[in-house]
């Protein structure tokens, strides 16, 4: 239905949710990982970097600077 394999869709969806949560400056990477279903912050960080080309902390910095 989504035009892609289920696990690909799920991974992209979880990483999109993680990106939204990373915009909250007080939320730790460990909390974000837990909320979106990754085993730990390291696993989330690796997947996020593969998907977005930057680390979660770089993403957070860019996004919070854009909002100002």
mmCIF file of C-alpha atoms in Angstrom:
data_model
loop_
_atom_site.group_PDB
_atom_site.id
_atom_site.type_symbol
_atom_site.label_atom_id
_atom_site.label_comp_id
_atom_site.label_asym_id
_atom_site.label_seq_id
_atom_site.Cartn_x
_atom_site.Cartn_y
_atom_site.Cartn_z
ATOM 1 C CA UNK A 1 0.000 0.000 0.000
ATOM 2 C CA UNK A 2 2.811 2.434 0.775
ATOM 3 C CA UNK A 3 4.744 1.490 -2.377
ATOM 4 C CA UNK A 4 7.735 0.175 -0.455
ATOM 5 C CA UNK A 5 8.612 -2.817 1.714
ATOM 6 C CA UNK A 6 6.986 -2.711 5.166
ATOM 7 C CA UNK A 7 10.274 -2.528 7.079
ATOM 8 C CA UNK A 8 11.511 0.361 4.917
ATOM 9 C CA UNK A 9 8.285 2.247 5.549
ATOM 10 C CA UNK A 10 8.483 1.557 9.275
ATOM 11 C CA UNK A 11 12.124 2.701 9.509
ATOM 12 C CA UNK A 12 11.409 5.914 7.597
ATOM 13 C CA UNK A 13 8.332 6.609 9.700
ATOM 14 C CA UNK A 14 10.233 6.080 12.958
ATOM 15 C CA UNK A 15 13.059 8.335 11.772
ATOM 16 C CA UNK A 16 10.574 11.050 10.772
ATOM 17 C CA UNK A 17 9.081 10.883 14.270
ATOM 18 C CA UNK A 18 12.590 11.064 15.720
ATOM 19 C CA UNK A 19 13.325 14.169 13.646
ATOM 20 C CA UNK A 20 10.209 15.837 15.059
ATOM 21 C CA UNK A 21 11.208 14.936 18.617
ATOM 22 C CA UNK A 22 14.739 16.244 18.088
ATOM 23 C CA UNK A 23 13.276 19.722 17.674
ATOM 24 C CA UNK A 24 12.499 19.649 21.395
ATOM 25 C CA UNK A 25 15.784 20.907 22.893
ATOM 26 C CA UNK A 26 15.381 19.261 26.316
ATOM 27 C CA UNK A 27 14.628 15.768 25.005
ATOM 28 C CA UNK A 28 17.678 13.506 25.144
ATOM 29 C CA UNK A 29 18.640 11.192 22.317
ATOM 30 C CA UNK A 30 18.029 8.205 24.598
ATOM 31 C CA UNK A 31 14.460 9.361 25.242
ATOM 32 C CA UNK A 32 13.872 9.939 21.518
ATOM 33 C CA UNK A 33 15.222 6.457 20.738
ATOM 34 C CA UNK A 34 12.921 4.897 23.317
ATOM 35 C CA UNK A 35 9.855 6.784 22.099
ATOM 36 C CA UNK A 36 10.304 5.800 18.461
ATOM 37 C CA UNK A 37 11.264 2.182 19.116
ATOM 38 C CA UNK A 38 15.035 1.964 18.742
ATOM 39 C CA UNK A 39 17.005 -0.223 21.139
ATOM 40 C CA UNK A 40 19.209 2.658 22.285
ATOM 41 C CA UNK A 41 20.601 6.066 21.331
ATOM 42 C CA UNK A 42 23.503 4.493 19.415
ATOM 43 C CA UNK A 43 21.164 2.510 17.150
ATOM 44 C CA UNK A 44 19.035 5.590 16.507
ATOM 45 C CA UNK A 45 22.081 7.719 15.793
ATOM 46 C CA UNK A 46 23.424 5.229 13.227
ATOM 47 C CA UNK A 47 20.078 4.881 11.442
ATOM 48 C CA UNK A 48 19.450 8.637 11.533
ATOM 49 C CA UNK A 49 22.834 9.413 10.012
ATOM 50 C CA UNK A 50 22.307 6.860 7.225
ATOM 51 C CA UNK A 51 18.884 8.336 6.417
ATOM 52 C CA UNK A 52 19.632 12.066 6.771
ATOM 53 C CA UNK A 53 23.372 12.242 6.165
ATOM 54 C CA UNK A 54 23.983 14.071 9.443
ATOM 55 C CA UNK A 55 23.983 13.078 13.096
ATOM 56 C CA UNK A 56 20.948 13.723 15.291
ATOM 57 C CA UNK A 57 22.853 16.421 17.195
ATOM 58 C CA UNK A 58 23.753 18.220 13.951
ATOM 59 C CA UNK A 59 20.130 17.957 12.858
ATOM 60 C CA UNK A 60 18.940 19.392 16.166
ATOM 61 C CA UNK A 61 21.389 22.293 15.917
ATOM 62 C CA UNK A 62 20.322 23.134 12.359
ATOM 63 C CA UNK A 63 16.633 22.894 13.146
ATOM 64 C CA UNK A 64 16.772 25.007 16.280
ATOM 65 C CA UNK A 65 18.822 27.691 14.485
ATOM 66 C CA UNK A 66 16.298 27.733 11.605
ATOM 67 C CA UNK A 67 13.389 28.343 13.997
ATOM 68 C CA UNK A 68 14.969 31.475 15.487
#
